[in-house]
XYZ file of C-alpha atoms in Angstrom:
662
model
C 0.094 0.023 -0.299
C 1.203 3.623 -0.738
C 2.699 5.567 2.445
C 0.744 9.619 3.240
C 1.950 11.622 5.564
C -1.279 11.857 7.049
C -1.222 15.438 8.980
C -4.311 15.840 10.654
C -7.955 14.030 11.128
C -9.409 15.061 7.471
C -6.663 13.974 5.475
C -6.844 10.237 6.953
C -11.294 10.449 6.241
C -10.074 12.105 2.701
C -7.743 9.041 2.038
C -10.453 6.237 2.699
C -12.946 7.853 1.475
C -11.179 7.977 -1.309
C -10.483 4.575 -1.788
C -14.303 2.720 -0.630
C -14.684 4.575 -3.700
C -12.324 2.401 -5.022
C -13.766 -0.704 -3.747
C -10.410 -1.146 -1.831
C -11.406 -1.918 1.108
C -8.815 -3.535 2.581
C -6.515 -0.504 1.764
C -9.254 1.724 3.743
C -9.557 -0.444 6.796
C -6.111 -1.331 7.444
C -6.113 3.317 7.505
C -8.010 3.406 9.661
C -7.584 1.119 12.084
C -4.311 2.421 12.619
C -6.092 5.495 12.803
C -5.091 7.507 16.455
C -8.317 8.022 16.881
C -11.523 7.441 14.657
C -14.404 9.636 14.545
C -17.843 10.081 13.925
C -16.808 10.592 9.520
C -14.230 8.182 9.584
C -16.654 5.281 11.297
C -19.205 6.757 8.174
C -16.610 6.466 5.588
C -16.067 3.028 6.027
C -20.188 2.244 6.495
C -20.646 3.270 3.023
C -17.764 1.126 1.814
C -18.710 -1.602 2.900
C -22.318 -1.427 1.592
C -22.062 -0.131 -1.558
C -19.586 -3.324 -2.276
C -22.065 -5.617 -1.126
C -20.158 -6.091 2.253
C -23.688 -5.239 4.863
C -22.630 -7.656 7.132
C -19.441 -5.844 7.881
C -21.218 -2.499 7.472
C -23.703 -3.236 10.146
C -21.170 -4.684 12.564
C -19.702 -1.127 11.953
C -22.528 1.017 12.486
C -23.551 -0.786 15.535
C -19.749 -0.854 17.592
C -19.621 3.108 16.151
C -18.863 4.243 19.096
C -21.576 7.617 18.233
C -24.438 8.318 15.651
C -25.447 11.666 13.666
C -28.309 12.031 11.529
C -25.325 11.086 8.672
C -24.330 7.409 9.868
C -27.536 7.095 9.800
C -28.677 7.775 6.698
C -25.818 6.454 5.371
C -26.604 2.601 6.945
C -30.879 3.267 5.130
C -28.981 4.380 1.655
C -26.362 1.003 2.550
C -29.497 -1.042 3.001
C -31.561 0.219 -0.248
C -28.282 -0.531 -2.496
C -28.197 -3.778 -1.495
C -32.353 -4.227 -1.672
C -33.072 -4.328 1.976
C -36.418 -2.464 1.930
C -37.288 -3.926 5.890
C -34.199 -3.366 7.565
C -33.597 0.415 5.971
C -37.193 1.558 7.164
C -36.968 -0.558 10.538
C -33.862 1.729 11.283
C -35.829 5.256 10.156
C -38.186 3.330 12.990
C -35.402 4.007 15.184
C -34.671 6.796 14.021
C -33.642 9.685 17.474
C -34.020 12.690 15.292
C -34.526 12.842 11.299
C -33.106 15.622 8.809
C -35.339 16.014 5.318
C -32.904 13.035 3.696
C -34.743 10.672 5.556
C -37.792 10.869 4.949
C -36.561 11.621 0.624
C -33.915 8.466 0.530
C -37.033 6.070 2.624
C -40.096 7.856 -0.116
C -37.896 6.620 -3.008
C -36.774 3.448 -1.886
C -40.491 2.960 -1.769
C -41.748 4.455 -4.446
C -39.104 2.297 -6.789
C -40.351 -0.616 -5.782
C -43.888 0.304 -6.341
C -44.892 1.107 -2.530
C -46.679 4.442 -3.965
C -48.827 4.297 -1.080
C -46.656 3.582 2.003
C -44.659 6.054 -0.659
C -47.379 8.542 -0.470
C -48.055 7.978 4.444
C -44.614 8.603 4.262
C -44.546 11.959 2.664
C -47.611 13.127 3.967
C -46.290 12.289 7.612
C -42.979 15.188 7.320
C -43.353 17.690 9.496
C -41.888 19.703 6.616
C -41.282 19.823 3.150
C -38.055 19.770 1.390
C -37.580 20.416 -2.317
C -36.156 17.141 -3.010
C -39.104 15.346 -1.324
C -42.186 16.133 -3.211
C -39.731 15.822 -6.161
C -39.679 12.259 -4.870
C -42.540 11.900 -4.841
C -43.710 12.368 -7.592
C -41.350 10.882 -9.245
C -42.397 7.261 -7.289
C -46.055 8.441 -8.338
C -44.796 9.496 -12.777
C -42.706 5.879 -11.973
C -45.838 4.212 -11.461
C -47.632 5.650 -14.183
C -49.792 7.018 -11.344
C -49.697 10.570 -13.702
C -53.239 11.590 -11.854
C -52.274 11.612 -9.184
C -48.305 12.647 -9.898
C -50.284 15.480 -11.458
C -52.656 16.619 -8.126
C -48.601 16.511 -5.917
C -47.203 18.880 -9.415
C -49.681 21.725 -9.239
C -49.492 21.765 -5.621
C -46.617 21.764 -4.942
C -44.969 25.927 -3.573
C -41.935 26.042 -6.502
C -41.321 23.906 -8.493
C -37.764 22.830 -10.346
C -36.965 21.646 -13.880
C -36.430 17.894 -11.916
C -40.187 17.833 -11.298
C -41.089 19.526 -14.367
C -38.497 17.260 -15.917
C -40.790 13.866 -14.007
C -44.325 15.373 -15.269
C -42.659 15.938 -18.938
C -41.555 11.675 -18.761
C -44.677 10.739 -17.510
C -47.178 12.187 -19.798
C -45.108 11.174 -22.265
C -45.410 7.240 -21.242
C -49.308 8.174 -20.526
C -49.510 9.395 -24.931
C -50.678 12.695 -22.940
C -47.762 14.476 -26.025
C -49.551 17.398 -26.495
C -49.804 18.197 -22.358
C -45.567 17.226 -22.418
C -44.828 19.902 -25.184
C -46.910 22.798 -23.700
C -44.801 22.060 -19.778
C -41.108 21.663 -21.575
C -42.599 25.137 -23.877
C -43.612 27.266 -20.067
C -40.070 25.833 -18.573
C -38.156 28.684 -18.074
C -35.370 27.048 -17.408
C -34.243 23.224 -18.935
C -31.630 21.118 -18.377
C -29.635 18.114 -20.623
C -31.876 16.106 -18.298
C -34.928 18.178 -19.898
C -34.201 17.988 -22.731
C -33.297 13.900 -23.221
C -36.471 13.710 -22.086
C -38.221 15.218 -24.599
C -36.324 14.432 -28.003
C -36.887 10.663 -25.780
C -40.608 11.265 -25.651
C -40.689 12.251 -29.130
C -38.627 9.800 -30.463
C -40.494 6.276 -28.514
C -44.422 8.107 -30.111
C -42.867 7.136 -33.321
C -42.098 11.100 -34.009
C -39.218 10.919 -34.696
C -39.412 14.260 -36.922
C -40.453 16.654 -34.064
C -37.515 14.148 -32.329
C -34.704 15.626 -34.460
C -35.895 19.092 -34.292
C -35.768 19.553 -31.648
C -32.480 18.304 -30.911
C -31.302 20.650 -33.555
C -33.356 24.036 -30.785
C -30.901 21.611 -28.157
C -27.399 21.919 -30.204
C -27.533 25.257 -30.676
C -28.018 25.478 -26.785
C -25.135 26.318 -24.327
C -26.267 22.658 -23.009
C -24.229 20.082 -24.214
C -25.619 16.757 -24.812
C -24.852 13.856 -23.844
C -24.741 9.823 -23.889
C -28.690 9.826 -23.209
C -29.630 12.942 -25.321
C -27.838 11.198 -28.772
C -29.081 7.564 -28.016
C -32.762 9.024 -28.183
C -32.139 11.048 -31.011
C -30.552 8.102 -32.469
C -33.498 5.945 -31.779
C -35.498 8.849 -33.656
C -33.324 8.007 -36.934
C -34.570 4.333 -36.552
C -37.546 5.498 -36.112
C -37.758 7.201 -39.699
C -34.494 5.028 -41.245
C -32.722 8.391 -42.270
C -29.410 7.881 -42.942
C -28.238 11.025 -43.608
C -29.988 12.278 -40.192
C -28.461 9.473 -38.357
C -24.618 10.279 -40.323
C -24.962 13.418 -38.908
C -25.889 11.799 -35.227
C -22.855 9.528 -35.890
C -20.429 12.812 -35.967
C -20.940 14.789 -33.213
C -20.851 11.432 -31.611
C -17.956 11.557 -32.197
C -16.291 15.154 -31.686
C -18.270 14.871 -27.919
C -15.678 12.309 -27.023
C -18.385 9.906 -26.695
C -17.872 6.605 -29.246
C -16.125 4.703 -26.386
C -19.694 4.424 -25.565
C -21.197 0.636 -25.823
C -24.773 1.310 -25.021
C -24.344 4.200 -27.503
C -22.562 2.564 -30.195
C -25.095 -0.395 -30.321
C -27.898 2.425 -30.995
C -26.096 3.112 -33.567
C -25.745 -0.561 -35.380
C -29.151 -1.011 -34.697
C -29.973 2.527 -36.612
C -28.043 0.687 -40.035
C -29.059 -1.959 -39.081
C -33.441 -0.142 -39.365
C -31.141 1.773 -43.125
C -30.147 -1.297 -44.567
C -26.608 0.227 -44.093
C -24.975 -3.247 -42.673
C -20.846 -2.437 -44.232
C -21.690 1.140 -41.537
C -23.578 -1.468 -38.760
C -19.867 -3.345 -38.663
C -17.278 -0.196 -39.042
C -18.876 0.435 -35.874
C -19.584 -3.058 -34.149
C -15.666 -3.500 -35.123
C -15.072 -0.312 -33.048
C -16.044 -0.677 -29.895
C -13.197 -1.156 -27.663
C -14.984 -3.498 -24.469
C -17.948 -4.781 -26.099
C -20.247 -5.965 -24.744
C -23.859 -9.198 -24.959
C -26.400 -6.140 -26.571
C -23.329 -5.198 -28.995
C -22.979 -8.792 -30.843
C -27.021 -8.781 -30.628
C -27.336 -6.266 -32.470
C -25.222 -7.485 -35.291
C -26.550 -10.463 -35.078
C -30.134 -8.461 -35.844
C -28.657 -6.192 -38.216
C -28.230 -9.491 -40.652
C -30.676 -11.503 -39.892
C -33.225 -8.792 -40.820
C -31.991 -8.061 -43.407
C -31.821 -11.755 -44.879
C -27.943 -12.625 -44.042
C -27.641 -14.889 -42.234
C -24.567 -17.070 -43.441
C -22.866 -13.455 -41.471
C -25.198 -13.929 -39.420
C -23.967 -17.607 -38.634
C -20.899 -16.612 -38.415
C -21.280 -13.759 -35.966
C -22.786 -16.445 -33.947
C -20.328 -18.988 -33.867
C -17.654 -17.220 -33.129
C -19.587 -16.070 -29.766
C -18.000 -16.208 -26.439
C -21.229 -15.786 -24.175
C -25.395 -16.599 -25.804
C -28.420 -15.286 -24.096
C -31.317 -16.377 -24.856
C -31.670 -13.791 -27.172
C -28.773 -14.554 -29.482
C -30.475 -18.150 -30.124
C -33.505 -16.511 -31.606
C -32.389 -14.014 -33.278
C -31.427 -16.516 -35.454
C -33.749 -18.795 -35.411
C -36.467 -16.378 -36.082
C -34.135 -15.115 -38.385
C -33.980 -18.919 -40.630
C -37.807 -18.669 -40.128
C -38.341 -15.503 -41.630
C -36.695 -16.949 -44.888
C -38.445 -19.364 -45.139
C -35.238 -21.778 -43.876
C -37.434 -23.844 -41.220
C -35.276 -27.337 -40.605
C -31.817 -25.580 -40.293
C -33.895 -23.367 -37.390
C -35.305 -27.165 -36.125
C -32.506 -28.224 -36.160
C -31.034 -24.506 -34.306
C -34.291 -25.083 -31.573
C -32.980 -28.711 -30.822
C -29.894 -27.401 -29.680
C -30.501 -24.182 -27.194
C -29.756 -25.097 -24.355
C -33.646 -23.935 -21.950
C -35.991 -22.972 -24.519
C -38.047 -20.121 -23.510
C -41.426 -18.912 -24.024
C -40.807 -16.638 -25.782
C -37.615 -18.602 -28.507
C -40.934 -21.749 -28.538
C -43.407 -19.039 -29.719
C -41.130 -17.951 -32.038
C -40.812 -21.463 -33.402
C -44.475 -22.100 -33.661
C -45.376 -18.774 -34.824
C -42.835 -19.625 -38.080
C -43.751 -22.097 -38.699
C -47.816 -21.031 -38.911
C -46.090 -17.582 -41.009
C -44.748 -19.525 -43.494
C -47.709 -21.687 -43.922
C -46.537 -25.122 -41.279
C -49.802 -25.276 -39.427
C -49.775 -28.545 -38.951
C -45.854 -28.265 -37.480
C -47.022 -25.612 -35.230
C -49.518 -27.261 -33.726
C -47.076 -30.325 -33.231
C -44.563 -27.842 -31.774
C -47.058 -26.424 -29.088
C -48.010 -29.563 -28.209
C -44.196 -30.414 -27.422
C -43.823 -27.438 -25.403
C -47.387 -28.382 -23.374
C -45.284 -31.208 -22.433
C -42.498 -30.266 -20.736
C -44.037 -27.491 -18.799
C -43.394 -24.738 -21.076
C -45.618 -22.330 -19.841
C -47.141 -20.401 -22.859
C -47.254 -16.826 -23.022
C -49.714 -14.460 -25.421
C -48.303 -14.203 -28.345
C -48.544 -17.812 -28.670
C -51.964 -18.422 -27.841
C -52.198 -15.773 -30.902
C -49.720 -17.748 -33.524
C -51.072 -21.602 -32.219
C -55.233 -19.739 -32.858
C -54.364 -18.999 -35.792
C -52.982 -22.289 -36.573
C -56.490 -23.297 -35.847
C -58.156 -20.883 -37.553
C -56.166 -21.658 -40.910
C -56.948 -25.248 -40.127
C -60.960 -24.010 -38.963
C -59.872 -26.476 -36.071
C -63.169 -25.193 -33.590
C -62.889 -28.078 -30.972
C -58.929 -27.517 -31.039
C -59.594 -23.574 -30.652
C -62.065 -24.631 -28.148
C -59.208 -25.623 -26.062
C -57.472 -23.386 -26.344
C -60.319 -20.981 -25.811
C -60.634 -22.403 -22.064
C -56.678 -22.797 -21.870
C -56.489 -19.043 -22.630
C -58.882 -18.063 -19.854
C -56.882 -19.769 -17.188
C -53.314 -19.209 -17.450
C -53.648 -15.514 -19.618
C -57.086 -14.105 -18.801
C -56.812 -14.219 -14.672
C -55.445 -10.530 -15.223
C -57.145 -8.582 -17.065
C -56.780 -10.778 -20.423
C -54.804 -9.275 -23.533
C -55.766 -7.874 -26.301
C -53.665 -9.594 -29.909
C -54.994 -13.431 -27.950
C -58.098 -11.909 -28.429
C -58.260 -11.212 -30.964
C -56.826 -13.621 -32.679
C -60.139 -15.456 -30.441
C -62.276 -13.501 -32.924
C -60.045 -14.563 -35.574
C -60.662 -17.537 -34.875
C -64.808 -18.429 -33.798
C -65.444 -16.654 -37.491
C -63.232 -19.172 -39.202
C -64.477 -22.049 -37.850
C -67.964 -20.235 -38.267
C -69.159 -19.467 -34.711
C -70.355 -16.299 -34.652
C -71.860 -16.535 -31.256
C -68.712 -17.340 -29.454
C -67.224 -14.749 -31.445
C -69.822 -12.226 -30.288
C -69.457 -13.696 -27.158
C -65.958 -13.184 -26.618
C -66.441 -9.249 -28.245
C -68.547 -8.488 -25.873
C -66.860 -9.482 -22.710
C -63.682 -7.217 -24.191
C -62.937 -4.668 -21.796
C -61.673 -2.459 -24.288
C -61.409 -3.040 -27.807
C -58.767 -1.632 -30.845
C -59.626 -1.262 -34.980
C -58.569 -4.554 -35.213
C -61.207 -6.339 -32.147
C -63.997 -4.222 -34.688
C -62.415 -5.670 -37.761
C -61.897 -9.741 -37.471
C -66.175 -9.497 -36.183
C -67.184 -7.209 -38.847
C -65.070 -9.576 -41.024
C -67.087 -13.294 -39.531
C -70.155 -11.537 -39.952
C -69.215 -11.003 -43.063
C -67.713 -14.281 -44.822
C -70.727 -16.131 -43.113
C -73.701 -13.029 -44.748
C -74.712 -11.273 -41.817
C -75.197 -8.292 -43.796
C -77.069 -6.782 -41.628
C -75.037 -7.772 -38.794
C -72.226 -5.886 -40.505
C -73.781 -2.311 -41.651
C -75.429 -2.655 -37.680
C -71.690 -3.049 -36.671
C -69.607 -0.313 -37.995
C -72.580 1.866 -37.771
C -71.510 1.114 -33.568
C -68.170 2.008 -34.166
C -68.382 5.391 -36.343
C -71.216 6.606 -33.346
C -68.162 5.771 -30.866
C -65.748 7.297 -31.955
C -63.362 4.143 -33.523
C -62.267 5.225 -36.332
C -62.044 2.636 -39.651
C -59.401 1.435 -41.878
C -59.089 0.849 -45.110
C -59.655 -3.330 -43.661
C -62.950 -2.519 -42.044
C -64.036 -0.497 -44.914
C -62.989 -3.740 -47.462
C -64.791 -6.248 -44.415
C -67.936 -3.695 -45.103
C -67.469 -4.073 -48.766
C -66.869 -7.500 -48.161
C -70.380 -7.852 -47.191
C -73.011 -5.876 -48.592
C -72.052 -8.285 -51.357
C -72.918 -11.410 -49.977
C -75.705 -10.149 -49.199
C -75.779 -9.035 -52.339
C -76.607 -5.024 -50.933
C -75.479 -2.620 -53.661
C -76.649 1.039 -52.007
C -74.912 -0.149 -49.376
C -71.928 -0.992 -50.685
C -71.647 1.939 -52.885
C -72.277 4.599 -50.585
C -69.585 2.627 -47.287
C -66.932 3.110 -50.747
C -67.786 6.733 -51.279
C -67.258 6.979 -47.387
C -64.357 5.550 -47.512
C -62.822 8.094 -49.608
C -64.408 11.705 -48.912
C -65.290 10.864 -45.135
C -62.306 9.339 -44.470
C -59.198 9.794 -47.329
C -58.246 6.283 -48.029
C -57.355 5.182 -51.199
C -58.695 2.156 -52.743
C -56.494 -0.601 -52.874
C -56.683 -3.238 -55.356
C -59.474 -5.636 -53.226
C -61.533 -2.273 -52.524
C -62.273 -2.354 -56.327
C -62.242 -6.445 -56.989
C -64.595 -5.545 -53.385
C -67.347 -3.524 -55.731
C -66.669 -5.204 -58.727
C -67.648 -8.473 -57.892
C -70.936 -6.476 -55.247
C -72.012 -4.400 -59.113
C -71.269 -7.777 -61.113
C -73.238 -10.622 -58.838
C -77.044 -7.921 -59.013
C -76.604 -7.480 -62.958
C -74.608 -3.847 -63.119
C -72.577 -5.076 -65.398
C -71.664 -1.932 -67.220
C -71.098 0.411 -63.914
C -68.866 -2.882 -62.931
C -66.724 -1.747 -65.650
C -67.136 0.985 -65.781
C -65.192 0.985 -62.263
C -62.331 -1.124 -63.752
C -62.605 1.494 -66.427
C -61.846 3.396 -63.888
C -58.894 2.144 -61.401
C -56.692 4.363 -60.627
C -53.681 1.442 -60.759
C -53.893 -2.014 -63.197
C -56.516 -4.086 -62.944
C -55.110 -7.265 -60.841
C -56.367 -11.384 -61.976
C -59.090 -11.020 -59.167
C -61.174 -8.643 -60.661
C -61.970 -9.326 -63.798
C -61.868 -12.607 -61.962
C -65.221 -11.272 -60.510
C -66.491 -9.942 -63.442
C -66.086 -12.851 -65.443
C -68.212 -15.095 -62.801
C -70.623 -12.849 -63.564
C -70.361 -12.283 -66.779
C -70.907 -15.674 -66.397
C -75.071 -15.569 -64.044
C -75.756 -13.391 -65.845
C -74.600 -14.500 -69.842
C -73.331 -11.123 -70.886
C -70.975 -13.694 -73.618
C -68.494 -10.759 -75.124
C -67.931 -8.907 -72.056
C -67.334 -12.265 -70.416
C -64.350 -13.277 -73.531
C -63.427 -9.656 -73.105
C -62.800 -10.492 -68.864
C -61.249 -13.948 -69.880
C -58.951 -12.533 -72.107
C -57.253 -10.238 -69.823
C -57.235 -13.715 -67.230
C -55.399 -15.484 -69.869
C -52.462 -12.971 -70.523
C -52.371 -12.215 -66.507
C -52.713 -15.692 -65.546
C -51.935 -18.493 -68.713
C -52.506 -21.710 -66.177
C -55.004 -20.735 -63.953
C -57.610 -23.744 -64.451
C -60.783 -21.436 -63.101
C -60.259 -19.326 -66.091
C -60.810 -21.893 -68.869
C -63.714 -23.766 -66.694
C -65.578 -20.896 -65.924
C -65.764 -19.541 -69.677
C -66.047 -23.563 -70.734
C -69.165 -23.754 -68.388
C -70.548 -20.040 -69.788
C -70.326 -20.878 -73.150
C -71.685 -24.146 -72.174
C -74.762 -22.135 -70.239
C -76.275 -20.264 -73.409
C -75.825 -23.052 -75.758
C -72.190 -22.410 -77.667
C -71.414 -26.046 -77.761
C -68.334 -25.392 -80.034
C -67.160 -22.355 -78.704
C -67.394 -25.007 -75.408
C -64.910 -27.437 -77.036
C -62.092 -24.858 -78.696
C -61.906 -23.737 -74.643
C -62.095 -27.165 -73.321
C -59.337 -28.073 -76.229
C -57.435 -25.316 -75.906
C -57.044 -26.614 -71.756
C -55.159 -29.359 -72.654
C -53.464 -28.394 -75.318
C -51.859 -26.023 -72.369
C -51.703 -28.705 -70.236
C -52.964 -26.168 -67.372
C -54.278 -28.573 -65.287
C -56.671 -27.590 -61.665
C -55.106 -28.704 -58.424
C -56.442 -31.496 -56.179
C -58.683 -30.209 -53.258
C -57.514 -30.783 -49.397
C -58.706 -31.274 -45.925
C -58.012 -32.388 -42.554
C -58.333 -34.584 -40.570
C -58.014 -34.754 -36.185
C -56.891 -38.443 -34.270
C -56.417 -38.519 -31.511
C -54.956 -34.592 -31.039
C -52.561 -35.443 -34.324
C -53.902 -33.733 -37.410
C -53.287 -35.276 -41.160
C -53.567 -33.347 -44.170
C -56.428 -35.394 -46.971
C -55.279 -34.646 -50.354
C -58.121 -35.539 -53.118
C -56.559 -38.303 -55.073
C -54.294 -39.492 -52.069
C -52.712 -42.807 -51.735
C -54.192 -45.750 -49.926
C -50.842 -46.463 -48.108
C -51.581 -42.543 -46.536
C -55.305 -43.057 -45.672
C -54.427 -46.636 -43.697
C -51.660 -44.124 -41.985
C -54.184 -42.277 -41.093
C -56.570 -45.055 -39.271
C -54.109 -47.346 -38.315
C -53.039 -43.603 -35.941
């Protein structure tokens, strides 16, 4: 240990404090033991050192061996307990204190608030004989951090005076609740702002998908005398991520280097994510290579960068050389393979994974479902249940979608019962509830679908769309119209999918006038540009009702090139209403767009047959045969002993026997 020329107690105490802050507790203790007469400052410094370094037994021993204690000693011990998550012990010390100052109260109020015990914090706050600004700030921050903005607002309004800390806490809270205007109003009224305030407003706009305003504020801040810190720059980078703007990202990166933050690993990780989002993998790799001490987040960011851009070979190379991997690393690779429809590689990696969690299982199940391997998704879910792993909401969402694809009502009901027990013991999960509605609709159980919808504590536009589409597909046109009217009455704004479902419902129910009304309402009342699917619905609706010229007029007015579904709808209507000329016109377009689609040949031949034009019918069928156009076989599903089997028309006999033998 270095030698010191210690002239007085103050010098001894300074050296002890320095050693404690450096984590050199043995050196600090040796110095303390050599002191001729340690005073209360010396004892307190050692208590703080032990507590900050996690040695609470020794901190406690020194505290109780002190010849005398003052308020600072008591507060130091309380702070040490809080630092080591011994809140009950901290509270008991607080109760035993012979005398308290403002810091004693504030320490405990803030600590309890951080643990979510806001009511206990408030009781302490109300019990205080007097309060200073720091205590008010601690209580307001506790409310904000626990999402209690109404209580925070009431307290904020009562403050005898406000400072930048309280205002900044409120701004952050407003953004957490999505109250952007209130956050901005308070920010604009503040006479003084510090770097934390600027960071809070920039981060708030970035997190609420207002990247342009976040960057504008960042630019304003840069013109002030306040120097941005790492958090400010990270928030600006996040704004660039949301906008996928590489030019702004480059400017922020340049500023990062100029301010000397280019070795900050957290900030560099954000830059990797930003460059990856902008599909600038080379820049992401350059940032990664320049990080002096990479952490696991750095490696995972590079994995995600390559998997998101489909560079699975590069991602695999990074994965292979990683010294440590966590669940996120494995799941990122698995999801990457699944996104690229390499299910076998994903499954191989999944089997190698040491301890897959619910997220990894969910990723596998979702990947199978999204790639059309719905049977495998259901089998994997059964396998997951056998392991005892508890499914999470995304797992249920994927399995419900798989059940919907196969229209497995009984399995869907079993899942519903499982969901009620596993997920809905709390407030439920909106995505799962929406998937339940979609599943019941797909299986034709509209009563069950409506029951789920009716019991939902909150609904979003997806909830309404799922139910409207269900009633639409099953021909309940009047219910479709009732739902869209209710939706508008409560102020829930319909989107393009809503109108597609409504038009489809009008189509199935033959509600021509209503269909025209909602098509025009979509454009003029909601400024929604119709897609090709909307035009297809209108052409089909008008065509079925015999308004073939009006249907053709819709096609001619389309701002985009008509696709096969539009001409198919017109062809079907022409067959129904025996309009040979227009039907042949539609068929010619279909032959150009989909020359190998057997349905066009069949529809045209049938139209000729119905009109008694036998020779024309024969020519169409001969052309189909000469062009070697084949109709795809139909298929269905059957469940035997909880296993799903696909049954295709023309299936070999041995496969049928295999199914029966299950």
